[in-house]
XYZ file of N, CA, C and O in Angstrom:
648
model
N 0.847 -1.186 0.000
C 0.000 0.000 0.000
C 0.885 1.240 0.000
O 1.929 1.283 0.613
N 0.437 2.237 -0.686
C 1.205 3.482 -0.795
C 1.244 4.206 0.544
O 0.371 4.064 1.379
N 2.263 5.012 0.706
C 2.441 5.796 1.933
C 1.628 7.076 1.842
O 1.812 7.879 0.938
N 0.709 7.270 2.798
C -0.136 8.453 2.786
C 0.638 9.732 3.069
O 0.132 10.822 2.847
N 1.831 9.604 3.605
C 2.622 10.795 3.882
C 3.421 11.233 2.662
O 4.120 12.217 2.698
N 3.311 10.492 1.588
C 4.079 10.757 0.390
C 3.409 11.848 -0.441
O 2.829 11.605 -1.474
N 3.473 13.077 0.053
C 2.914 14.225 -0.650
C 4.041 14.973 -1.330
O 5.195 14.893 -0.908
N 3.721 15.686 -2.394
C 4.778 16.504 -2.996
C 5.395 17.404 -1.923
O 4.668 18.034 -1.161
N 6.691 17.433 -1.841
C 7.338 18.193 -0.780
C 7.169 19.693 -0.965
O 6.957 20.412 -0.014
N 7.276 20.155 -2.197
C 7.111 21.579 -2.474
C 6.408 21.721 -3.806
O 6.693 21.005 -4.750
N 5.493 22.645 -3.840
C 4.841 22.996 -5.100
C 5.087 24.480 -5.289
O 4.785 25.282 -4.427
N 5.652 24.818 -6.432
C 5.860 26.219 -6.748
C 4.982 26.580 -7.929
O 4.866 25.829 -8.875
N 4.389 27.735 -7.864
C 3.538 28.193 -8.953
C 4.413 28.734 -10.082
O 5.135 29.697 -9.883
N 4.307 28.115 -11.259
C 5.112 28.607 -12.377
C 4.535 29.855 -13.021
O 5.226 30.547 -13.737
N 3.258 30.162 -12.763
C 2.617 31.267 -13.461
C 2.362 32.481 -12.585
O 1.951 33.514 -13.075
N 2.572 32.356 -11.301
C 2.293 33.471 -10.396
C 3.527 34.351 -10.258
O 4.628 33.854 -10.039
N 3.350 35.665 -10.358
C 4.500 36.548 -10.223
C 5.082 36.524 -8.815
O 6.271 36.621 -8.631
N 4.210 36.386 -7.800
C 4.751 36.332 -6.445
C 5.107 34.889 -6.111
O 4.565 33.959 -6.680
N 6.035 34.720 -5.234
C 6.518 33.401 -4.870
C 5.491 32.686 -4.000
O 5.141 33.167 -2.934
N 4.998 31.572 -4.489
C 4.084 30.736 -3.719
C 4.729 29.369 -3.566
O 4.857 28.642 -4.542
N 5.138 29.037 -2.371
C 5.679 27.721 -2.106
C 4.731 27.003 -1.160
O 4.464 27.484 -0.056
N 4.222 25.872 -1.616
C 3.312 25.071 -0.818
C 4.064 23.864 -0.291
O 4.699 23.138 -1.058
N 3.995 23.684 1.011
C 4.537 22.493 1.646
C 3.446 21.947 2.571
O 2.395 22.572 2.747
N 3.713 20.797 3.140
C 2.746 20.144 4.022
C 3.450 19.685 5.280
O 4.632 19.365 5.257
N 2.676 19.636 6.355
C 3.162 18.953 7.550
C 2.000 18.148 8.111
O 0.841 18.522 7.975
N 2.346 17.042 8.717
C 1.339 16.163 9.302
C 0.575 16.928 10.375
O 1.166 17.607 11.196
N -0.752 16.820 10.348
C -1.566 17.465 11.373
C -1.415 16.706 12.690
O -1.216 15.488 12.704
N -1.511 17.440 13.787
C -1.412 16.832 15.117
C -2.545 17.359 15.987
O -3.295 18.253 15.589
N -2.635 16.840 17.179
C -3.654 17.301 18.121
C -3.526 18.804 18.380
O -4.514 19.476 18.663
N -2.318 19.330 18.278
C -2.101 20.765 18.480
C -2.800 21.620 17.417
O -2.945 22.825 17.598
N -3.217 20.994 16.322
C -3.860 21.725 15.228
C -5.386 21.734 15.327
O -6.043 22.367 14.495
N -5.951 21.050 16.306
C -7.411 20.897 16.377
C -8.124 22.252 16.408
O -9.099 22.459 15.679
N -7.658 23.196 17.219
C -8.316 24.510 17.269
C -8.256 25.207 15.909
O -9.251 25.781 15.450
N -7.105 25.156 15.257
C -6.964 25.743 13.922
C -7.933 25.070 12.950
O -8.621 25.740 12.161
N -8.000 23.740 13.007
C -8.851 23.002 12.081
C -10.338 23.234 12.348
O -11.135 23.284 11.405
N -10.710 23.393 13.618
C -12.103 23.739 13.940
C -12.463 25.097 13.344
O -13.527 25.262 12.736
N -11.581 26.057 13.514
C -11.810 27.388 12.964
C -11.869 27.343 11.431
O -12.771 27.918 10.814
N -10.922 26.630 10.825
C -10.869 26.513 9.368
C -12.142 25.865 8.832
O -12.760 26.362 7.891
N -12.537 24.777 9.442
C -13.722 24.052 8.964
C -14.986 24.892 9.154
O -15.864 24.894 8.287
N -15.064 25.604 10.254
C -16.217 26.481 10.484
C -16.286 27.546 9.397
O -17.349 27.805 8.822
N -15.133 28.150 9.068
C -15.099 29.216 8.061
C -15.350 28.691 6.646
O -15.949 29.386 5.834
N -14.881 27.470 6.361
C -14.938 26.997 4.981
C -16.131 26.097 4.682
O -16.539 26.007 3.521
N -16.678 25.434 5.695
C -17.675 24.405 5.399
C -19.043 24.604 6.041
O -20.036 24.089 5.530
N -19.116 25.321 7.157
C -20.398 25.371 7.872
C -21.535 25.924 7.025
O -22.659 25.428 7.110
N -21.282 26.927 6.218
C -22.357 27.474 5.389
C -22.856 26.434 4.385
O -24.048 26.319 4.144
N -21.916 25.646 3.833
C -22.318 24.597 2.882
C -23.171 23.533 3.578
O -24.159 23.054 3.013
N -22.759 23.174 4.803
C -23.560 22.199 5.562
C -24.925 22.773 5.914
O -25.944 22.092 5.785
N -24.964 24.010 6.342
C -26.243 24.646 6.673
C -27.139 24.712 5.427
O -28.336 24.385 5.506
N -26.568 25.094 4.279
C -27.341 25.161 3.035
C -27.865 23.786 2.622
O -28.884 23.688 1.945
N -27.147 22.733 3.037
C -27.552 21.357 2.730
C -28.443 20.774 3.824
O -28.786 19.596 3.777
N -28.754 21.582 4.815
C -29.584 21.158 5.959
C -28.930 20.016 6.739
O -29.586 19.087 7.198
N -27.606 20.108 6.888
C -26.817 19.147 7.659
C -26.325 19.832 8.930
O -26.193 21.053 8.976
N -26.023 19.046 9.974
C -25.609 19.640 11.255
C -24.321 20.461 11.147
O -23.401 20.108 10.417
N -24.283 21.559 11.927
C -23.101 22.431 11.962
C -22.600 22.652 13.386
O -21.747 23.504 13.610
N -23.098 21.857 14.334
C -22.688 22.044 15.725
C -21.226 21.655 15.905
O -20.630 20.968 15.069
N -20.645 22.099 17.008
C -19.222 21.888 17.277
C -18.855 20.408 17.316
O -17.830 19.999 16.775
N -19.680 19.581 17.958
C -19.372 18.155 18.088
C -19.349 17.467 16.717
O -18.440 16.692 16.428
N -20.318 17.774 15.875
C -20.340 17.185 14.529
C -19.142 17.672 13.718
O -18.509 16.897 12.996
N -18.820 18.946 13.855
C -17.659 19.504 13.154
C -16.380 18.811 13.611
O -15.532 18.451 12.792
N -16.247 18.599 14.900
C -15.072 17.910 15.434
C -14.996 16.472 14.917
O -13.910 15.995 14.554
N -16.115 15.789 14.847
C -16.131 14.423 14.306
C -15.647 14.410 12.861
O -14.896 13.508 12.459
N -16.048 15.401 12.080
C -15.606 15.475 10.678
C -14.095 15.718 10.600
O -13.423 15.180 9.727
N -13.581 16.530 11.512
C -12.133 16.790 11.545
C -11.369 15.515 11.903
O -10.339 15.209 11.307
N -11.876 14.769 12.861
C -11.173 13.587 13.350
C -11.320 12.379 12.430
O -10.571 11.410 12.566
N -12.233 12.432 11.471
C -12.412 11.345 10.520
C -11.110 11.150 9.736
O -10.607 12.077 9.104
N -10.547 9.960 9.836
C -9.275 9.611 9.186
C -8.202 10.688 9.426
O -7.466 11.082 8.526
N -8.107 11.122 10.677
C -7.177 12.191 11.047
C -5.723 11.828 10.745
O -4.891 12.706 10.500
N -5.422 10.544 10.732
C -4.048 10.107 10.431
C -3.628 10.475 9.002
O -2.447 10.437 8.675
N -4.583 10.844 8.168
C -4.282 11.217 6.783
C -4.325 12.731 6.569
O -4.302 13.210 5.438
N -4.407 13.484 7.667
C -4.553 14.942 7.594
C -3.194 15.639 7.553
O -2.285 15.306 8.311
N -3.113 16.640 6.681
C -1.898 17.442 6.526
C -2.282 18.915 6.483
O -3.224 19.303 5.784
N -1.548 19.706 7.219
C -1.727 21.150 7.176
C -1.015 21.658 5.923
O 0.148 21.327 5.680
N -1.730 22.425 5.132
C -1.145 23.054 3.950
C -0.443 24.328 4.419
O -1.048 25.155 5.105
N 0.812 24.455 4.056
C 1.586 25.638 4.420
C 1.901 26.428 3.155
O 2.422 25.875 2.186
N 1.537 27.679 3.165
C 1.864 28.584 2.070
C 2.948 29.512 2.581
O 2.724 30.275 3.520
N 4.126 29.399 1.983
C 5.284 30.164 2.462
C 5.442 29.992 3.977
O 5.627 30.948 4.718
N 5.319 28.751 4.433
C 5.518 28.325 5.829
C 4.428 28.780 6.796
O 4.602 28.655 8.002
N 3.295 29.268 6.291
C 2.183 29.684 7.164
C 0.966 28.821 6.849
O 0.675 28.566 5.676
N 0.223 28.376 7.884
C -0.958 27.542 7.640
C -1.950 28.230 6.701
O -2.289 29.401 6.878
N -2.369 27.479 5.671
C -3.303 28.019 4.684
C -4.459 27.070 4.409
O -5.324 27.388 3.599
N -4.472 25.909 5.076
C -5.573 24.987 4.826
C -5.258 23.577 5.284
O -4.302 23.333 6.016
N -6.105 22.676 4.805
C -6.025 21.262 5.165
C -6.147 20.413 3.914
O -7.009 20.671 3.062
N -5.303 19.400 3.818
C -5.437 18.361 2.802
C -5.460 17.027 3.531
O -4.514 16.677 4.229
N -6.572 16.329 3.375
C -6.687 14.985 3.927
C -6.804 14.059 2.730
O -7.729 14.179 1.917
N -5.836 13.161 2.593
C -5.729 12.358 1.378
C -5.428 10.902 1.737
O -4.681 10.630 2.671
N -6.045 10.006 0.997
C -5.829 8.575 1.194
C -5.308 7.993 -0.114
O -5.978 8.064 -1.143
N -4.116 7.438 -0.062
C -3.509 6.840 -1.246
C -3.412 5.339 -1.073
O -2.895 4.865 -0.065
N -3.926 4.619 -2.059
C -3.767 3.172 -2.106
C -3.048 2.831 -3.406
O -2.757 3.727 -4.208
N -2.826 1.558 -3.637
C -2.155 1.157 -4.872
C -3.006 1.442 -6.101
O -2.481 1.642 -7.191
N -4.335 1.475 -5.932
C -5.234 1.643 -7.069
C -5.768 3.056 -7.242
O -6.124 3.460 -8.350
N -5.877 3.812 -6.142
C -6.622 5.062 -6.186
C -6.044 6.075 -5.206
O -5.507 5.720 -4.169
N -6.209 7.339 -5.539
C -5.930 8.436 -4.618
C -7.268 9.100 -4.325
O -7.974 9.500 -5.249
N -7.612 9.185 -3.048
C -8.876 9.797 -2.660
C -8.601 11.066 -1.864
O -7.934 11.035 -0.835
N -9.098 12.187 -2.381
C -9.015 13.450 -1.664
C -10.202 13.467 -0.702
O -11.345 13.648 -1.125
N -9.920 13.222 0.574
C -10.983 13.133 1.575
C -11.490 14.512 1.970
O -12.690 14.707 2.161
N -10.573 15.452 2.123
C -10.937 16.825 2.477
C -9.862 17.759 1.930
O -8.671 17.483 2.064
N -10.305 18.836 1.332
C -9.410 19.906 0.910
C -10.093 21.204 1.291
O -11.175 21.517 0.788
N -9.481 21.924 2.201
C -10.043 23.193 2.663
C -8.947 24.245 2.619
O -7.867 24.031 3.157
N -9.273 25.326 1.943
C -8.342 26.449 1.832
C -8.913 27.594 2.655
O -10.096 27.919 2.542
N -8.073 28.219 3.469
C -8.502 29.360 4.269
C -9.134 30.401 3.348
O -8.584 30.700 2.282
N -10.293 30.944 3.736
C -10.966 31.933 2.883
C -10.077 33.098 2.456
O -10.230 33.614 1.346
N -9.115 33.480 3.270
C -8.190 34.565 2.908
C -7.354 34.178 1.687
O -6.946 35.032 0.912
N -7.119 32.878 1.521
C -6.288 32.390 0.417
C -7.100 31.873 -0.767
O -6.525 31.495 -1.792
N -8.411 31.814 -0.632
C -9.240 31.296 -1.720
C -9.236 32.245 -2.908
O -9.082 33.448 -2.767
N -9.405 31.656 -4.080
C -9.472 32.460 -5.298
C -8.121 32.857 -5.849
O -8.040 33.636 -6.801
N -7.057 32.339 -5.280
C -5.700 32.691 -5.717
C -5.000 31.535 -6.431
O -3.810 31.609 -6.705
N -5.742 30.452 -6.666
C -5.159 29.322 -7.388
C -4.504 28.264 -6.513
O -3.934 27.308 -7.033
N -4.584 28.404 -5.219
C -3.932 27.455 -4.313
C -4.531 26.051 -4.437
O -3.808 25.065 -4.593
N -5.857 25.959 -4.377
C -6.514 24.654 -4.508
C -6.211 24.013 -5.844
O -5.952 22.810 -5.928
N -6.225 24.820 -6.895
C -5.921 24.304 -8.233
C -4.490 23.780 -8.310
O -4.242 22.722 -8.898
N -3.543 24.509 -7.718
C -2.146 24.065 -7.717
C -2.007 22.723 -6.998
O -1.320 21.822 -7.480
N -2.663 22.598 -5.856
C -2.578 21.367 -5.071
C -3.197 20.205 -5.831
O -2.600 19.124 -5.953
N -4.397 20.417 -6.363
C -5.073 19.349 -7.102
C -4.317 18.969 -8.366
O -4.221 17.789 -8.718
N -3.752 19.947 -9.050
C -2.985 19.662 -10.260
C -1.786 18.775 -9.940
O -1.489 17.827 -10.678
N -1.113 19.048 -8.835
C 0.027 18.207 -8.428
C -0.444 16.793 -8.080
O 0.216 15.803 -8.437
N -1.582 16.674 -7.398
C -2.126 15.358 -7.059
C -2.499 14.600 -8.335
O -2.187 13.409 -8.481
N -3.145 15.283 -9.272
C -3.548 14.645 -10.524
C -2.339 14.196 -11.343
O -2.345 13.110 -11.927
N -1.314 15.020 -11.385
C -0.093 14.673 -12.126
C 0.545 13.415 -11.542
O 0.892 12.475 -12.267
N 0.683 13.404 -10.211
C 1.294 12.252 -9.552
C 0.461 10.982 -9.773
O 1.001 9.918 -10.072
N -0.849 11.086 -9.633
C -1.725 9.930 -9.808
C -1.684 9.438 -11.256
O -1.654 8.227 -11.508
N -1.673 10.367 -12.188
C -1.621 10.003 -13.598
C -0.343 9.240 -13.923
O -0.372 8.225 -14.625
N 0.784 9.710 -13.391
C 2.069 9.032 -13.613
C 2.056 7.629 -13.027
O 2.724 6.732 -13.543
N 1.276 7.417 -11.955
C 1.197 6.104 -11.307
C 0.040 5.266 -11.858
O -0.170 4.139 -11.410
N -0.733 5.816 -12.803
C -1.846 5.091 -13.384
C -3.028 4.917 -12.432
O -3.731 3.915 -12.492
N -3.239 5.907 -11.569
C -4.307 5.828 -10.571
C -5.443 6.797 -10.895
O -5.219 7.863 -11.450
N -6.635 6.404 -10.471
C -7.795 7.287 -10.501
C -7.730 8.184 -9.266
O -7.260 7.759 -8.217
N -8.217 9.415 -9.395
C -8.362 10.309 -8.244
C -9.860 10.501 -8.009
O -10.607 10.778 -8.947
N -10.283 10.328 -6.758
C -11.697 10.448 -6.405
C -11.864 11.488 -5.305
O -10.964 11.702 -4.489
N -13.025 12.115 -5.297
C -13.394 13.033 -4.219
C -14.911 13.174 -4.209
O -15.596 12.739 -5.134
N -15.411 13.767 -3.154
C -16.834 14.114 -3.111
C -16.939 15.585 -2.751
O -16.039 16.152 -2.126
N -18.041 16.184 -3.172
C -18.261 17.598 -2.906
C -19.743 17.807 -2.642
O -20.591 17.214 -3.316
N -20.045 18.625 -1.650
C -21.431 18.961 -1.388
C -22.012 19.688 -2.595
O -21.329 20.515 -3.215
N -23.249 19.416 -2.891
C -23.904 20.056 -4.037
C -23.984 21.567 -3.868
O -24.073 22.290 -4.854
N -23.931 22.037 -2.630
C -24.005 23.479 -2.356
C -22.636 24.159 -2.388
O -22.547 25.370 -2.192
N -21.573 23.407 -2.623
C -20.212 23.944 -2.573
C -19.740 24.307 -3.987
O -19.654 23.449 -4.862
N -19.400 25.579 -4.174
C -18.974 26.035 -5.502
C -17.629 25.447 -5.932
O -17.244 25.585 -7.102
N -16.912 24.762 -5.039
C -15.650 24.115 -5.418
C -15.867 23.085 -6.521
O -14.934 22.753 -7.247
N -17.096 22.605 -6.672
C -17.377 21.635 -7.738
C -17.018 22.205 -9.106
O -16.625 21.465 -10.016
N -17.094 23.534 -9.276
C -16.734 24.145 -10.553
C -15.237 23.992 -10.828
O -14.840 23.761 -11.971
N -14.427 24.125 -9.787
C -12.986 23.889 -9.935
C -12.737 22.441 -10.348
O -11.965 22.177 -11.277
N -13.391 21.510 -9.666
C -13.184 20.088 -9.970
C -13.581 19.781 -11.409
O -12.862 19.076 -12.126
N -14.704 20.328 -11.856
C -15.129 20.132 -13.245
C -14.108 20.718 -14.212
O -13.782 20.111 -15.227
N -13.597 21.905 -13.900
C -12.641 22.563 -14.806
C -11.338 21.780 -14.926
O -10.648 21.884 -15.939
N -11.007 21.006 -13.894
C -9.787 20.190 -13.925
C -10.000 18.852 -14.617
O -9.050 18.108 -14.837
N -11.256 18.527 -14.935
C -11.533 17.281 -15.653
C -12.202 16.194 -14.829
O -12.409 15.087 -15.325
N -12.541 16.491 -13.574
C -13.278 15.506 -12.779
C -14.661 15.311 -13.383
O -15.267 16.266 -13.886
N -15.151 14.086 -13.335
C -16.481 13.742 -13.830
C -17.314 13.205 -12.673
O -16.817 12.442 -11.840
N -18.577 13.587 -12.636
C -19.489 13.061 -11.619
C -19.835 11.623 -11.987
O -20.285 11.355 -13.112
N -19.583 10.699 -11.041
C -19.854 9.281 -11.287
C -21.042 8.786 -10.471
O -21.585 7.715 -10.750
N -21.443 9.560 -9.460
C -22.582 9.185 -8.636
C -22.977 10.407 -7.809
O -22.250 11.402 -7.770
N -24.110 10.314 -7.170
C -24.547 11.383 -6.281
C -25.527 10.817 -5.275
O -26.102 9.752 -5.473
N -25.666 11.536 -4.174
C -26.717 11.232 -3.214
C -27.466 12.540 -2.943
O -27.303 13.516 -3.684
N -28.237 12.561 -1.912
C -29.062 13.735 -1.630
C -28.231 15.013 -1.479
O -28.637 16.084 -1.905
N -27.027 14.885 -0.902
C -26.237 16.066 -0.558
C -24.956 16.251 -1.369
O -24.444 17.362 -1.441
N -24.419 15.181 -1.937
C -23.079 15.248 -2.515
C -23.006 14.677 -3.926
O -23.789 13.813 -4.310
N -22.005 15.200 -4.659
C -21.582 14.591 -5.915
C -20.322 13.794 -5.617
O -19.442 14.257 -4.876
N -20.221 12.615 -6.212
C -19.025 11.793 -6.102
C -18.336 11.869 -7.459
O -18.942 11.552 -8.494
N -17.102 12.331 -7.439
C -16.411 12.644 -8.678
C -15.119 11.854 -8.790
O -14.502 11.510 -7.784
N -14.727 11.591 -10.041
C -13.454 10.919 -10.316
C -12.764 11.609 -11.476
O -13.421 12.120 -12.393
N -11.442 11.583 -11.403
C -10.622 12.010 -12.528
C -10.165 10.734 -13.187
O -9.387 9.956 -12.594
N -10.643 10.472 -14.391
C -10.348 9.181 -15.021
C -8.890 9.055 -15.437
O -8.202 10.055 -15.641
N -8.467 7.816 -15.566
C -7.099 7.536 -16.028
C -6.892 8.039 -17.421
O -7.749 8.078 -18.234
């Protein structure tokens, strides 16, 4: 089985005039407050719009889900989000990708996903993720070539084909 800690060490934006260096570090219990704040800022409105719970306990459960696969995204060595990813021999699954609202709209999510897609493509793997139907991030996923393969009441399940 592939190592879940095997993330690109550095991603540099080739098209941005300012220097953007993305690195990752494994999330720890010390990050829980940051992650609660991040998830509240990035996801609670989508959950509320989907008529799903937004209370602190439910939010904490979502943070702790597969926490061993959680990585803090660092932009120029400062926390900028969360990437929770599961890599197996057959597939790479983006479990959670959250970018701090201050950093949204600057291409950070696209840079991260592009690096994941490149790596998966070189390894002959499918990349899968899910997105709430109320979350506009689905437009980014579509623009990168993800296709909806299934859906339920609240989410689209998407894959980037080989």
